[in-house]
Short mmCIF file of C-alpha atoms and ligand atoms in Angstrom, two decimals:
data_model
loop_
_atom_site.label_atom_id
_atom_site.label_comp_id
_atom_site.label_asym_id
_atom_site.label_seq_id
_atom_site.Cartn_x
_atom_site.Cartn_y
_atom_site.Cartn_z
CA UNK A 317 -21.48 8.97 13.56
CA UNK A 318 -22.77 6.52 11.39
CA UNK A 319 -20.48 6.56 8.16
CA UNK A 320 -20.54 3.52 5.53
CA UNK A 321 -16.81 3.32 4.30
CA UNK A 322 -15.97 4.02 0.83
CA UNK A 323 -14.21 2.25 -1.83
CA UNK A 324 -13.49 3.53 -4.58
CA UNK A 325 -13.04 1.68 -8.05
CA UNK A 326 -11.08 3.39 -11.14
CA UNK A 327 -12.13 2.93 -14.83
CA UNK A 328 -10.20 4.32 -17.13
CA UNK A 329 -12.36 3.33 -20.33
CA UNK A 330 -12.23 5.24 -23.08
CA UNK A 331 -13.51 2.28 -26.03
CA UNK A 332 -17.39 4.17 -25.93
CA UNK A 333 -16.42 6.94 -27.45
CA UNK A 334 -13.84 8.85 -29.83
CA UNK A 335 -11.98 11.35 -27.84
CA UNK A 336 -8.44 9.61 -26.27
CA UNK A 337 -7.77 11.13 -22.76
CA UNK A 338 -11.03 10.50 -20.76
CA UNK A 339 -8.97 6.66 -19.54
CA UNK A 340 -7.11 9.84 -17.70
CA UNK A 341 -10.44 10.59 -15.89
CA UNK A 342 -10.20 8.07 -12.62
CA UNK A 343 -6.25 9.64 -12.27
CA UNK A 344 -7.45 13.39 -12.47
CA UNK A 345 -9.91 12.98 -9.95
CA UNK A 346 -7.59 11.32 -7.47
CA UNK A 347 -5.12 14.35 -7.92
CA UNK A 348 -8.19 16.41 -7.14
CA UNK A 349 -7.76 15.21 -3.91
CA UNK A 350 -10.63 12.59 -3.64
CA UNK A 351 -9.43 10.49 -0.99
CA UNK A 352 -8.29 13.00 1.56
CA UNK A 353 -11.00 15.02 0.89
CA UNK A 354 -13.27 12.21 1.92
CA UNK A 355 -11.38 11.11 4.99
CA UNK A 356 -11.26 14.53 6.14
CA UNK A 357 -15.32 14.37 6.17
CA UNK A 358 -14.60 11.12 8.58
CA UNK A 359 -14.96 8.54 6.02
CA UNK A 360 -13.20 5.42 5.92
CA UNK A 361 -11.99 5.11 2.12
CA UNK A 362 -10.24 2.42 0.48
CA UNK A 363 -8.58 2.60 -3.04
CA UNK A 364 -9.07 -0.55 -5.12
CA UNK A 365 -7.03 1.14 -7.99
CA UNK A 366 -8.31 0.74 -11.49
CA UNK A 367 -9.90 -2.01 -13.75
CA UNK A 368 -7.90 -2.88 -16.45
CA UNK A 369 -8.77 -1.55 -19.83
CA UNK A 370 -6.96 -2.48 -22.98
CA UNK A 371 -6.36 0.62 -25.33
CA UNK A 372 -8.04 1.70 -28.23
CA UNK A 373 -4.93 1.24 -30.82
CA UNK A 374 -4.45 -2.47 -29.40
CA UNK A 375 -7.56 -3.88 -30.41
CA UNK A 376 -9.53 -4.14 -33.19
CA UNK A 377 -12.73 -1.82 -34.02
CA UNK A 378 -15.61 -4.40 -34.87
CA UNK A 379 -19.17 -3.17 -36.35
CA UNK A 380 -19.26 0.37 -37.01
CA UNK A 381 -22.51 0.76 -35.66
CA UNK A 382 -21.07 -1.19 -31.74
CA UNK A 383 -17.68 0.43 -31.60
CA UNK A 384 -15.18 -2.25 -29.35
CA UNK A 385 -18.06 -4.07 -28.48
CA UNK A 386 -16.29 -7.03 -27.28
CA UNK A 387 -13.32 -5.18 -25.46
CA UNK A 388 -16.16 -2.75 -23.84
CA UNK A 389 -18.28 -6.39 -22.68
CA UNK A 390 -14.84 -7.79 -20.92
CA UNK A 391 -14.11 -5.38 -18.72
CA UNK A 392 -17.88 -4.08 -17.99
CA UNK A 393 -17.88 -7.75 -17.05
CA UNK A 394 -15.01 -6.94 -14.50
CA UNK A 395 -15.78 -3.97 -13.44
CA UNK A 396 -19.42 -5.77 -12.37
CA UNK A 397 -17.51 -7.90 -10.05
CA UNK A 398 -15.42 -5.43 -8.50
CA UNK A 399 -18.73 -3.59 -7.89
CA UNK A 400 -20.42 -6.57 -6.89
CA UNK A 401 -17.47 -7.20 -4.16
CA UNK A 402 -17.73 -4.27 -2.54
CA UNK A 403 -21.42 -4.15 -1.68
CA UNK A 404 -21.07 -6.92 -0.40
CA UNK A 405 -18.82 -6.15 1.82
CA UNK A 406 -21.41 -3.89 3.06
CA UNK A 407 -19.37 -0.82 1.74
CA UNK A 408 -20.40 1.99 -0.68
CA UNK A 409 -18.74 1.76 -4.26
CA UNK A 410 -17.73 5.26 -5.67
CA UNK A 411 -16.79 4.52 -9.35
CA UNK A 412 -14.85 6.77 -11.53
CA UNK A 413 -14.61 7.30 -14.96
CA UNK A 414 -14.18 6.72 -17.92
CA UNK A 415 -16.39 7.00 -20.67
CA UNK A 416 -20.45 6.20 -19.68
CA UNK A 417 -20.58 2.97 -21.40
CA UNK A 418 -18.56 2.16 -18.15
CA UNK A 419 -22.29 2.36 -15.95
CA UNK A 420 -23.15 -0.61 -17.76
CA UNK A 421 -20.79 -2.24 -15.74
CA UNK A 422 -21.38 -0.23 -12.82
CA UNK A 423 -25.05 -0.99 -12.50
CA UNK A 424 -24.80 -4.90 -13.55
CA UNK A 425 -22.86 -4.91 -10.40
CA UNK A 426 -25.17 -2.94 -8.23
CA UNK A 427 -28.63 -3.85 -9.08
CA UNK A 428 -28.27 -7.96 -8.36
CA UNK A 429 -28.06 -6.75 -4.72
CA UNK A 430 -31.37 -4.88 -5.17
CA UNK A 431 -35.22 -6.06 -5.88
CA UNK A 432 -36.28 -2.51 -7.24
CA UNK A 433 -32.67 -0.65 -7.58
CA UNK A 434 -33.61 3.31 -8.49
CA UNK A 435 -31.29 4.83 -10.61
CA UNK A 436 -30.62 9.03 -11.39
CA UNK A 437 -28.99 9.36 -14.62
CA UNK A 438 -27.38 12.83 -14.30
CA UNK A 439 -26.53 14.02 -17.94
CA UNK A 440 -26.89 15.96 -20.99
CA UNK A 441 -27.78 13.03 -22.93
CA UNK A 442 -29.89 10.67 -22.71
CA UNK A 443 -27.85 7.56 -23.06
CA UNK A 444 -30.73 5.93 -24.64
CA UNK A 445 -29.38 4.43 -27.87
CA UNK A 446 -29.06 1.35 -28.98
CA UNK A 447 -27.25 0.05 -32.31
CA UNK A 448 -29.71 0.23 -34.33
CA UNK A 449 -30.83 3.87 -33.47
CA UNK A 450 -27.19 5.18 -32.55
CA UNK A 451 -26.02 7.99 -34.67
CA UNK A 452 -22.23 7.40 -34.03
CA UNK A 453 -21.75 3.55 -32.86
CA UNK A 454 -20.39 4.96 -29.49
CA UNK A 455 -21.46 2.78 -27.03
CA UNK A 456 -21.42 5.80 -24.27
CA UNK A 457 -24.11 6.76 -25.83
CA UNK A 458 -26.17 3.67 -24.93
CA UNK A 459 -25.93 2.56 -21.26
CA UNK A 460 -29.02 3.59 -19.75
CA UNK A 461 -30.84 1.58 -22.96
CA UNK A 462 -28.43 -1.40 -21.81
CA UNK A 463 -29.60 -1.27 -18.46
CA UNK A 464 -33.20 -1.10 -19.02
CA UNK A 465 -33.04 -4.28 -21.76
CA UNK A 466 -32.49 -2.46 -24.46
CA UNK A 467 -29.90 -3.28 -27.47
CA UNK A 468 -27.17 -5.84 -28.10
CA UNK A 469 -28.12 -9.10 -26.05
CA UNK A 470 -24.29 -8.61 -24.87
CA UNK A 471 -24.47 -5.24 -23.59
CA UNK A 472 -27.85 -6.00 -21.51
CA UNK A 473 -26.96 -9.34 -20.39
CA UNK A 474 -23.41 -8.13 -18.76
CA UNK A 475 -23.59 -9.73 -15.23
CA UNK A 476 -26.04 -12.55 -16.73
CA UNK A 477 -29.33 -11.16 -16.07
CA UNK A 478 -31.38 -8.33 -17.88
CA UNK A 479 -32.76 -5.55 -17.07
CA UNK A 480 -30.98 -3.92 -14.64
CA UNK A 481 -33.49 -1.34 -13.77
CA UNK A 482 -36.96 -0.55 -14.36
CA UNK A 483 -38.40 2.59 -16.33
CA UNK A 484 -40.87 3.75 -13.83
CA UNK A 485 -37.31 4.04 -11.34
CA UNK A 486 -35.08 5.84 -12.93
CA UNK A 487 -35.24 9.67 -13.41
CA UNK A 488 -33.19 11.98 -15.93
CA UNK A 489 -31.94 15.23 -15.29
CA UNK A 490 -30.53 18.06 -16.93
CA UNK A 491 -31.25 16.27 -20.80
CA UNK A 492 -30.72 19.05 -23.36
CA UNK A 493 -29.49 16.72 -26.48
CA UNK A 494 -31.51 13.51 -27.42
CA UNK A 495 -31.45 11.78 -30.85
CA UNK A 496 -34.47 10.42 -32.56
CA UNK A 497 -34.59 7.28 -31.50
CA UNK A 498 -34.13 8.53 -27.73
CA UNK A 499 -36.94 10.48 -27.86
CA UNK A 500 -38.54 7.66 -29.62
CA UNK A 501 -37.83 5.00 -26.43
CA UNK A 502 -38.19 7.68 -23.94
CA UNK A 503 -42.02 8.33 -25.02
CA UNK A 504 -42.54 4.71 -25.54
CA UNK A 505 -41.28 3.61 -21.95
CA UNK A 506 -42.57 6.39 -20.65
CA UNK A 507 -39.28 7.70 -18.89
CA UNK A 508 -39.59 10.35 -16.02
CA UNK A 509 -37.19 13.08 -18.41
CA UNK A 510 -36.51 16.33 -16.29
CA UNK A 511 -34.71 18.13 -19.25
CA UNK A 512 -33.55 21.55 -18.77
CA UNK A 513 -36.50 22.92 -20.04
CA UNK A 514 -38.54 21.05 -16.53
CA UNK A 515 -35.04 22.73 -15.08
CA UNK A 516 -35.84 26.04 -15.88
CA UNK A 517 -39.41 26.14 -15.96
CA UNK A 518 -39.50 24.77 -12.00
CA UNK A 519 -36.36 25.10 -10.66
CA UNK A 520 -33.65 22.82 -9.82
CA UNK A 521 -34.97 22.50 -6.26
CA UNK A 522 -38.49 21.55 -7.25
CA UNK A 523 -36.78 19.02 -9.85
CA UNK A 524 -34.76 17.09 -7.28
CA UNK A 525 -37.51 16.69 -4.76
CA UNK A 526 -39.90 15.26 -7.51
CA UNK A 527 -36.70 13.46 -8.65
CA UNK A 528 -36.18 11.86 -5.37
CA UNK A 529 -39.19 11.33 -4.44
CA UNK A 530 -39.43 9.25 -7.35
CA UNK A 531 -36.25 7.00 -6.92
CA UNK A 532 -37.18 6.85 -3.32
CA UNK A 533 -40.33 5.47 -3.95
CA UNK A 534 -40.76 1.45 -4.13
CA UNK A 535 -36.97 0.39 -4.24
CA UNK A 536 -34.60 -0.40 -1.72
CA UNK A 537 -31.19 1.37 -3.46
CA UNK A 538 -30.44 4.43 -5.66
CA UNK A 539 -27.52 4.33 -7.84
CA UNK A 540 -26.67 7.89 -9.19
CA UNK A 541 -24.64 7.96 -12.97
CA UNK A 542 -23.65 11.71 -13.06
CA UNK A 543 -22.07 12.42 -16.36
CA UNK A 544 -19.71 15.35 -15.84
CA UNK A 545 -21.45 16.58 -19.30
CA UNK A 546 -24.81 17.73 -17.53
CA UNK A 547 -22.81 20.31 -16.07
CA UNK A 548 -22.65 23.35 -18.33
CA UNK A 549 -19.29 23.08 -19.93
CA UNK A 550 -18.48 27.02 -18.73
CA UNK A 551 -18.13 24.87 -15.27
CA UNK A 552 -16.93 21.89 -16.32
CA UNK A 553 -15.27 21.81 -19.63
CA UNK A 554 -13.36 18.69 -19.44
CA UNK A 555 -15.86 16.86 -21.79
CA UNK A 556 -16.14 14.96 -24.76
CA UNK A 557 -19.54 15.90 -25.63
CA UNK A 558 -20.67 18.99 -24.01
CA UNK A 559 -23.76 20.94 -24.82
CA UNK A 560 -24.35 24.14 -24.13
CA UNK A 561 -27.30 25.50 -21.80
CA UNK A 562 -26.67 22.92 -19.20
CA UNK A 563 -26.46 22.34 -15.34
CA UNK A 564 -24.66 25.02 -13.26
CA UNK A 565 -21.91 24.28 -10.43
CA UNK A 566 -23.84 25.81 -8.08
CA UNK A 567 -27.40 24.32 -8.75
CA UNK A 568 -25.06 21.04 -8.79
CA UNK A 569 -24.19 21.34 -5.46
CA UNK A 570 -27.97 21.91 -4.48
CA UNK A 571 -28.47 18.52 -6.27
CA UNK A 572 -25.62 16.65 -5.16
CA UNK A 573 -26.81 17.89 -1.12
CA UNK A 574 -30.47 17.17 -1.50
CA UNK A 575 -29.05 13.91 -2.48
CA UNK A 576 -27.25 13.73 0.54
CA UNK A 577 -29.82 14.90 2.86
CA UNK A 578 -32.08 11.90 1.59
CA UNK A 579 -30.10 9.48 2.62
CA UNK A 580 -31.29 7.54 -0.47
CA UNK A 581 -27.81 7.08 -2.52
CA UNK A 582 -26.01 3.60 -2.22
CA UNK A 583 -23.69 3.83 -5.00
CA UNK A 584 -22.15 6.58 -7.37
CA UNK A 585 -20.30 7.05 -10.16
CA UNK A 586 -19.06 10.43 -12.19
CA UNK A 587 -17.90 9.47 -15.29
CA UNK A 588 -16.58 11.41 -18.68
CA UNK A 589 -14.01 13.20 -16.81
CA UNK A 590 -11.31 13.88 -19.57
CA UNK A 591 -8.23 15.60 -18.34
CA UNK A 592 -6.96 16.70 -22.01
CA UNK A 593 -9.73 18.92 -22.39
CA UNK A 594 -9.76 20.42 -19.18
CA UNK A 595 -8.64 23.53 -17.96
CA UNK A 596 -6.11 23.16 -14.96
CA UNK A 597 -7.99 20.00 -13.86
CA UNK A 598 -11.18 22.19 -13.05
CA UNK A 599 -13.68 19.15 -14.36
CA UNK A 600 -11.93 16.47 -11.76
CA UNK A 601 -12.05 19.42 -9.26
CA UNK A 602 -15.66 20.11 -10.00
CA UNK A 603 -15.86 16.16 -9.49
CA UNK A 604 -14.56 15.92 -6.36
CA UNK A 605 -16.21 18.88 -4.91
CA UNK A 606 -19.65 17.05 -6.05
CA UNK A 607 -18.97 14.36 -4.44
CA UNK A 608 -18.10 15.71 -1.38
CA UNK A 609 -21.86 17.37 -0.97
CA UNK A 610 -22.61 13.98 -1.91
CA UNK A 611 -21.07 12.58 1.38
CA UNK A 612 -22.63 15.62 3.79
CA UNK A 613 -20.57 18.19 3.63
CA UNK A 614 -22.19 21.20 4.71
CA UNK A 615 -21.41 25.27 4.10
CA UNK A 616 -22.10 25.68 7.70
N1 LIG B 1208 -22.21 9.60 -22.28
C1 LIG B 1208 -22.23 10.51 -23.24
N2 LIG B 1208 -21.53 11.61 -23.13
N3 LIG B 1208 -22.98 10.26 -24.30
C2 LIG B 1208 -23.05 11.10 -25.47
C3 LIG B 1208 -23.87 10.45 -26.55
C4 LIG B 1208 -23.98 11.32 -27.77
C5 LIG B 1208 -24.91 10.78 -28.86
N4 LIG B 1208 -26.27 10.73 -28.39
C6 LIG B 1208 -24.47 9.40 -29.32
O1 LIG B 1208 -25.16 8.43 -29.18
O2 LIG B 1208 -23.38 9.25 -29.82
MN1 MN B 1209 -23.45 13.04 -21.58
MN1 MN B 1210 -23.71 10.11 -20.48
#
């Protein structure tokens, strides 16, 4: 057996968005069982514990239109390094979450270890806003942008460089809710979108092999950003933005294990877990069973 080990990185940030209880995300997931779960498969997995993450009441606001802007910059600017330790240590980082501004972190830390990093962004939402087109000033709301060069010269120069990733490597899936200026950037960049509609129309299976075969194509990593929101929220219902018509736990498991089988994933995160608008921890349950097809395991 041929296993990379696993460490896993907790961020409980909850400054890109309005809804208190998704910093509970990293802990809910752990309870879930991650680690043994993962060991049991006959990984080697590390806990690094969580990056630190000052609370919403303790700091102060900013712009309306960047909410915690600076707070959200510090500790993307940690979690980068923490992200950027462990590949180099030759080990695969599994990142919880935590709100999705959090991947702006994640992937500053990732793609410096990549020429051509691919990158499946998982989600209802596109994630494509920047703030100037943002409807709400939540900066969860604009990672991928961030990543791709778009928006506040502090958000897309986190880690000192810009962009993270190029449009023609990333992939969308499951994208049911996209505001005007989404669209608007998506169209112009000319971003590979497999909404729910391409979901529907083709099939999830047919989706991930043109998905992969896309990532896999020209680059030499694929980071996967799976928003527990691309789920449909009857399965996973600990969310702060959920949108009906979405993803379901069983064509996520498809995804997650065609993912697997590809051998192409070299980092992950699964963000927007919140635990006060769960169910009996069923979304950090949902999480962890993900993840597990992630890491090969098999029905039979
Ligand atoms: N990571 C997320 N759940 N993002 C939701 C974003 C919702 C909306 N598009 C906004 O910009 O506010
Ligand atoms: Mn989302
Ligand atoms: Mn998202």
């Amino acid at each position: 057996m041929n296993k990379q080990p696993i460490s896993v990185i907790g961020m409980p940030m909850d400054l890109g968005q309005g809804r208190r209880g998704v910093d509970m995300g990293p802990s809910a997931i752990r309870y879930a069982k991650l680690q043994s779960t993962l060991e049991a498969l006959g990984f080697d997995v590390e806990d690094l514990g969580n990056i630190e993450v000052p609370s919403p009441e303790s700091i102060d606001i900013g712009e309306n239109h960047l909410k915690f802007l600076s707070a959200i910059c510090d500790v993307n600017e940690h979690l980068a390094k923490a992200v950027s330790n462990v590949v180099e240590r030759k080990r695969f980082p599994l990142v919880l979450g935590g709100d999705h501004s959090m991947a702006i972190g994640t992937i500053a830390g990732v793609a410096k270890h990549y020429e051509n990093l691919g990158l499946i962004w998982y989600d209802a939402h596109g994630d494509l806003n920047t703030g100037d087109t943002s409807p709400s000033g939540n900066i969860h709301g604009m990672p991928l942008a961030a990543s791709l060069g778009f928006g506040h010269p502090s958000l897309v120069n986190i880690g000192n460089y810009s962009p993270k990733v190029k449009p023609g490597n990333v992939v969308l899936i499951g994208i049911r809710e996209l505001d005007k200026g989404e669209q608007e950037i998506a169209r112009e960049i000319g971003l590979k979108v497999f909404t729910m509609h391409e979901v529907d129309r083709l099939g999830l299976a047919r989706v991930m092999e043109e998905a992969l075969s896309i990532v896999g194509t020209g680059t030499d990593g694929v980071h996967l950003s799976l928003d527990l929101d691309g789920l449909d929220p009857k399965d996973a219902p600990g969310v702060g933005t959920p949108v009906a018509g979405g993803i379901t736990y069983r064509e996520s498991h498809l995804a997650l294990e065609m993912m697997s089988e590809s051998k192409l994933i070299t980092s992950a995160e699964f963000v927007e877990v919140n635990p006060i608008l769960d169910r009996e921890n069923m979304t950090a349950e949902v999480a962890v069973a993900l993840i597990s097809s992630l890491f090969g395991k098999k029905i039979l």
